[in-house]
Short mmCIF file of C-alpha atoms and ligand atoms in Angstrom, two decimals:
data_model
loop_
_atom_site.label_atom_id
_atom_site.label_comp_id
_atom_site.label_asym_id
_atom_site.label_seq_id
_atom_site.Cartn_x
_atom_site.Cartn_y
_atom_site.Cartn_z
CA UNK A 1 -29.24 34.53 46.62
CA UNK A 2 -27.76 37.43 44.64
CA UNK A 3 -23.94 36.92 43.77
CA UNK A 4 -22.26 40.70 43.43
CA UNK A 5 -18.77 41.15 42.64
CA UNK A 6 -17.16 43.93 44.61
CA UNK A 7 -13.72 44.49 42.06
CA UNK A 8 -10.97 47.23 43.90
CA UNK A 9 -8.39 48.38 41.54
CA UNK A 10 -4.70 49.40 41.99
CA UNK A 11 -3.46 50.42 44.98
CA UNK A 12 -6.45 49.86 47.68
CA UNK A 13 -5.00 47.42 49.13
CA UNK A 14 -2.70 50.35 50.50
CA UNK A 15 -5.87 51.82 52.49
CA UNK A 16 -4.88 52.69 56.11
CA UNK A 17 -1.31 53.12 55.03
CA UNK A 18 -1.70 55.37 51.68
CA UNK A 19 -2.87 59.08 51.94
CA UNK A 20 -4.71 58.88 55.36
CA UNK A 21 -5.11 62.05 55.12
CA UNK A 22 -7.37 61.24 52.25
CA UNK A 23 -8.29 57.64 52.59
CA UNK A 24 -8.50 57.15 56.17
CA UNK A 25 -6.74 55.12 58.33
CA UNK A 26 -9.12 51.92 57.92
CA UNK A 27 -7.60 49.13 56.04
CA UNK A 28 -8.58 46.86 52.38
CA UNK A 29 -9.39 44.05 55.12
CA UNK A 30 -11.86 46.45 56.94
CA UNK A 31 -13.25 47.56 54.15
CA UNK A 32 -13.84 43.91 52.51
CA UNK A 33 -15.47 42.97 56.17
CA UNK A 34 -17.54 46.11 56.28
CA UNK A 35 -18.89 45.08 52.50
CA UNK A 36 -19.26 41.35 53.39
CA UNK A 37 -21.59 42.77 56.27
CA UNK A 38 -23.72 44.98 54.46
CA UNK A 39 -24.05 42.17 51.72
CA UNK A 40 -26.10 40.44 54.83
CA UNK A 41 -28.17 42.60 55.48
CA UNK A 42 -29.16 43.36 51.93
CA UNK A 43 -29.77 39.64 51.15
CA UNK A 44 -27.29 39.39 48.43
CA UNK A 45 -23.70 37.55 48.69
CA UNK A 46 -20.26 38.91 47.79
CA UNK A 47 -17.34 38.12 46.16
CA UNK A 48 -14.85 40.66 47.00
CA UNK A 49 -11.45 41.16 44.79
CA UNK A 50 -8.81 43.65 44.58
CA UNK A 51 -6.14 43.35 41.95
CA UNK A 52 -2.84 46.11 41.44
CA UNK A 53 -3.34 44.73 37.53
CA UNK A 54 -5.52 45.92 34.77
CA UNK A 55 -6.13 42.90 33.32
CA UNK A 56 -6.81 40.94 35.96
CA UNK A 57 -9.61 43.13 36.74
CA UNK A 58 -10.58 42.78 33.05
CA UNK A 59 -10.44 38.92 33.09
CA UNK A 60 -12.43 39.36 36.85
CA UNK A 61 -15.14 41.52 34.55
CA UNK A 62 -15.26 38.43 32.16
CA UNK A 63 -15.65 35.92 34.76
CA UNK A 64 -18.42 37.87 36.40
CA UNK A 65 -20.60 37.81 33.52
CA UNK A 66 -19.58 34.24 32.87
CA UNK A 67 -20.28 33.17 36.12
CA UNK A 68 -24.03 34.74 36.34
CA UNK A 69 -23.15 37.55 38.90
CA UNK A 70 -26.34 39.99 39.12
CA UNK A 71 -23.92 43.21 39.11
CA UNK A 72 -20.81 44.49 40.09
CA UNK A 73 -19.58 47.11 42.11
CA UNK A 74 -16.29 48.09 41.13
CA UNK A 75 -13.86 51.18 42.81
CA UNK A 76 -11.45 51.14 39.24
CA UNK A 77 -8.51 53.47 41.45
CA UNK A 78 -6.58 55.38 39.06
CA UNK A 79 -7.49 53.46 36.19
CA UNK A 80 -10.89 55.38 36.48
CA UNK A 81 -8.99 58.44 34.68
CA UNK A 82 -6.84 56.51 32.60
CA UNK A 83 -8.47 52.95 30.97
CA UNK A 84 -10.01 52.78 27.86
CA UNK A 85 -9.89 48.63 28.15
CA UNK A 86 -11.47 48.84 31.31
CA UNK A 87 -14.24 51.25 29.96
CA UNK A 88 -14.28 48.22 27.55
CA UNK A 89 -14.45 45.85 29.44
CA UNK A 90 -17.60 47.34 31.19
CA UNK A 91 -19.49 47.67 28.27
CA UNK A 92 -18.86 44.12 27.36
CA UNK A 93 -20.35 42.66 29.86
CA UNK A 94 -23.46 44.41 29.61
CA UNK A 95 -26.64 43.82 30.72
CA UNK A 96 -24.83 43.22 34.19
CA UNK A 97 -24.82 46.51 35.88
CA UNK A 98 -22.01 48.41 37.23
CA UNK A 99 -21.66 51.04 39.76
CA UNK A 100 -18.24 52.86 40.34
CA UNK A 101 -17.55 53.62 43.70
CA UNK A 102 -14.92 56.27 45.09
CA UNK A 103 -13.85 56.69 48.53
CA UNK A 104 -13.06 60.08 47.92
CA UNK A 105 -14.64 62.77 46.13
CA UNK A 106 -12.66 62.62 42.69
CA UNK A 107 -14.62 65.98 41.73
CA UNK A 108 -12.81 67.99 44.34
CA UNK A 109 -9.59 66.56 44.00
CA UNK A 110 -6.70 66.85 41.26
CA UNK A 111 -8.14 67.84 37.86
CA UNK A 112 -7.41 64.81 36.46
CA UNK A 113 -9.47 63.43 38.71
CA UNK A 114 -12.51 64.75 37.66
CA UNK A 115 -12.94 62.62 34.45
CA UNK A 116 -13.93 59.05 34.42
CA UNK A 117 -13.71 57.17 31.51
CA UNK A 118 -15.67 54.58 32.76
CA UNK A 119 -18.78 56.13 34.51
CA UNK A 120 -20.39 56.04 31.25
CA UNK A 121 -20.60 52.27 30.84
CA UNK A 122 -21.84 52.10 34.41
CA UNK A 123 -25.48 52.53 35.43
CA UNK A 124 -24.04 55.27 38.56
CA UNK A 125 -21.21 56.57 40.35
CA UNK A 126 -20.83 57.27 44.12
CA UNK A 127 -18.28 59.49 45.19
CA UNK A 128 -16.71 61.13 48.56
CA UNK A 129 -18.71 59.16 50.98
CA UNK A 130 -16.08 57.21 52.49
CA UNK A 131 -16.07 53.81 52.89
CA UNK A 132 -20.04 54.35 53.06
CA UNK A 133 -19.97 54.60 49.58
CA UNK A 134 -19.69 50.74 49.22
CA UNK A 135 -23.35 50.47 51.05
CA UNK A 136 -24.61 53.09 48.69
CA UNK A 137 -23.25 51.03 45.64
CA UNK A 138 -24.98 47.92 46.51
CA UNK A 139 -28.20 49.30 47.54
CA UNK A 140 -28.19 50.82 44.13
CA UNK A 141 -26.81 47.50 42.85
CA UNK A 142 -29.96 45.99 44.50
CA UNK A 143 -32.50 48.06 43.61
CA UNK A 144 -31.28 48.08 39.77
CA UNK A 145 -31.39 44.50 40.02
CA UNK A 146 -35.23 43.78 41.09
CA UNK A 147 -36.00 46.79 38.44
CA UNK A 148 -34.48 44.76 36.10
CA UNK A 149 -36.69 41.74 37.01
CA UNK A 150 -39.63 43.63 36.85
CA UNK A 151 -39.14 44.50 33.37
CA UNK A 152 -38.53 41.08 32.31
CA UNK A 153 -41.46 39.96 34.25
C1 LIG B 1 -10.11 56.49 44.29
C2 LIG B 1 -9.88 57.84 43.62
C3 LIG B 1 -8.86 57.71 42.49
O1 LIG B 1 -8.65 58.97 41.88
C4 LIG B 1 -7.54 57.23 43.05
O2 LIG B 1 -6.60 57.05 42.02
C5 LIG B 1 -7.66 56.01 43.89
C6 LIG B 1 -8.82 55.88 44.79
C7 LIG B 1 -11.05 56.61 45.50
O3 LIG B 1 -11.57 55.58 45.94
O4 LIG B 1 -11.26 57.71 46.02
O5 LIG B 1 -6.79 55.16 43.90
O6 LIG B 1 -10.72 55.61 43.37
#
């Protein structure tokens, strides 16, 4: 079976108590059941991690490569706008696909919001579906994963 990493960056494991308003009053632990689910139903298995540090979530990019996961689907937080090592550390694991997930839609938000610096080094971003989002990422996940087999095939 598939291994996916899904990597949550600084300050999700706030959700339900940070910025309802904006992230809803769900919690992390909701969230990493909801994606543990879906990951079931897609036929693929997931490792979920969330870390407040940035390179911990760089030595969790490492280790994903290392350890053979097909792809990752990673929600970066603030460091989205901000991380030139995680943009790095992206692109270093490449050919394993990344797609960046948002809960909320970054575009319509603050304006420094609206850039990622790490989008580029990922195959796709989802944005402002909620907590839906993170089914969206790993069908895409998914389906760039069997395209990928194809080609090799
Ligand atoms: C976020 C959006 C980021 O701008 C913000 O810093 C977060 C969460 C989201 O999921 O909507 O922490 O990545």
């Amino acid at each position: 079976m598939k291994k996916i990493l899904c990597l949550n960056g600084p300050n999700l494991n706030r959700l339900g108590k940070r910025e309802v308003d904006v992230y809803g009053t769900e919690t992390y632990e909701a969230l990493e059941n909801l994606v543990v689910e879906w990951s079931g139903k897609l036929g693929i298995t997931v490792e979920c991690r969330q870390s407040n540090h940035e390179g911990v979530l760089i030595d969790s990019l490492h280790e994903a490569f290392d350890a053979g996961f097909a792809g990752v689907l990673m929600n970066p937080a603030a460091l989205t706008h901000s991380s030139y090592s995680l943009r790095d550390a992206i692109a270093s694991i490449s050919p394993v696909p990344v797609v960046e997930v948002h809960i909320s839609n970054i575009h319509a938000r603050e304006s420094f919001r609206h850039q990622s610096i790490t989008a580029p080094v990922c195959i796709g971003q989802i944005s402002g579906f909620g907590f839906d989002g993170y089914y969206l990422g790993l069908l895409a996940l998914v389906r760039a994963i069997q395209c990928g087999e194809e080609k090799k095939r």
